[in-house]
Short mmCIF file of C-alpha atoms in Angstrom, two decimals:
data_model
loop_
_atom_site.label_atom_id
_atom_site.label_comp_id
_atom_site.label_asym_id
_atom_site.label_seq_id
_atom_site.Cartn_x
_atom_site.Cartn_y
_atom_site.Cartn_z
CA UNK A 178 -9.98 -3.83 -1.88
CA UNK A 179 -6.49 -3.92 -0.47
CA UNK A 180 -4.61 -5.29 -3.32
CA UNK A 181 -1.32 -3.56 -2.20
CA UNK A 182 -1.34 -5.43 1.10
CA UNK A 183 0.78 -8.05 -0.41
CA UNK A 184 3.25 -5.32 -1.45
CA UNK A 185 3.34 -3.93 1.97
CA UNK A 186 4.25 -7.27 3.33
CA UNK A 187 6.95 -7.69 0.67
CA UNK A 188 8.30 -4.40 1.49
CA UNK A 189 8.48 -4.90 5.07
CA UNK A 190 10.43 -8.05 4.67
CA UNK A 191 12.78 -6.88 1.82
CA UNK A 192 13.38 -3.32 2.78
CA UNK A 193 12.87 -3.23 6.59
CA UNK A 194 14.23 -6.57 7.33
CA UNK A 195 11.27 -7.75 9.27
CA UNK A 196 10.56 -11.55 9.46
CA UNK A 197 7.57 -12.60 7.43
CA UNK A 198 5.38 -13.62 10.35
CA UNK A 199 5.81 -10.02 11.80
CA UNK A 200 5.37 -8.38 8.48
CA UNK A 201 2.07 -10.44 7.96
CA UNK A 202 0.80 -9.18 11.29
CA UNK A 203 1.84 -5.53 10.71
CA UNK A 204 0.22 -5.68 7.28
CA UNK A 205 -3.01 -7.07 8.84
CA UNK A 206 -3.03 -4.20 11.36
CA UNK A 207 -2.49 -1.76 8.49
CA UNK A 208 -5.34 -3.11 6.52
CA UNK A 209 -7.72 -3.10 9.58
CA UNK A 210 -6.87 0.58 10.21
CA UNK A 211 -7.26 1.67 6.67
CA UNK A 212 -10.41 -0.33 6.44
CA UNK A 213 -11.87 1.27 9.52
CA UNK A 214 -11.19 4.66 7.88
CA UNK A 215 -12.68 3.66 4.56
CA UNK A 216 -9.38 4.61 2.87
CA UNK A 217 -6.61 2.81 0.81
CA UNK A 218 -3.28 1.78 2.37
CA UNK A 219 -1.44 4.64 0.71
CA UNK A 220 -3.76 7.12 2.41
CA UNK A 221 -2.38 6.16 5.83
CA UNK A 222 0.21 8.57 6.98
CA UNK A 223 3.67 7.52 8.27
CA UNK A 224 2.83 8.08 11.82
CA UNK A 225 -0.08 5.77 11.48
CA UNK A 226 2.23 2.99 9.98
CA UNK A 227 5.00 3.73 12.42
CA UNK A 228 2.51 3.29 15.26
CA UNK A 229 1.90 -0.21 13.97
CA UNK A 230 5.71 -0.90 13.54
CA UNK A 231 8.40 1.68 14.15
CA UNK A 232 10.64 -0.03 11.52
CA UNK A 233 8.50 1.33 8.72
CA UNK A 234 9.88 4.59 7.16
CA UNK A 235 8.88 6.90 4.45
CA UNK A 236 10.25 4.45 1.68
CA UNK A 237 7.15 2.39 2.16
CA UNK A 238 5.05 4.64 0.10
CA UNK A 239 6.95 3.70 -3.10
CA UNK A 240 5.46 0.21 -2.70
CA UNK A 241 1.89 1.13 -1.90
CA UNK A 242 0.72 2.72 -5.08
CA UNK A 243 -1.29 0.50 -7.58
CA UNK A 244 1.21 1.53 -10.22
CA UNK A 245 4.18 0.34 -8.13
CA UNK A 246 2.18 -2.86 -7.53
CA UNK A 247 1.83 -3.47 -11.17
CA UNK A 248 5.28 -2.57 -11.99
CA UNK A 249 6.60 -5.01 -9.35
CA UNK A 250 4.94 -8.04 -11.19
CA UNK A 251 7.47 -8.84 -13.92
CA UNK A 252 6.54 -12.62 -14.50
CA UNK A 253 4.11 -13.95 -17.07
CA UNK A 254 0.54 -13.61 -15.57
CA UNK A 255 2.08 -11.72 -12.54
#
């Protein structure tokens, strides 16, 4: 699946300053692209992501790994 899609949307809002409605749209486009390639989100390269939204930069990859996703969940049951 694309469990890190939520992390991508969160990163777009928090780090790139993108309004959530735009982040949601960009995340959907990234998932569709990754899905069409049979690849996880973190396998997309920066150029692919910037074609979706040019405000995305190389820092995004710190949010797209499963390990980073797990580490970001600090609440009980998160």
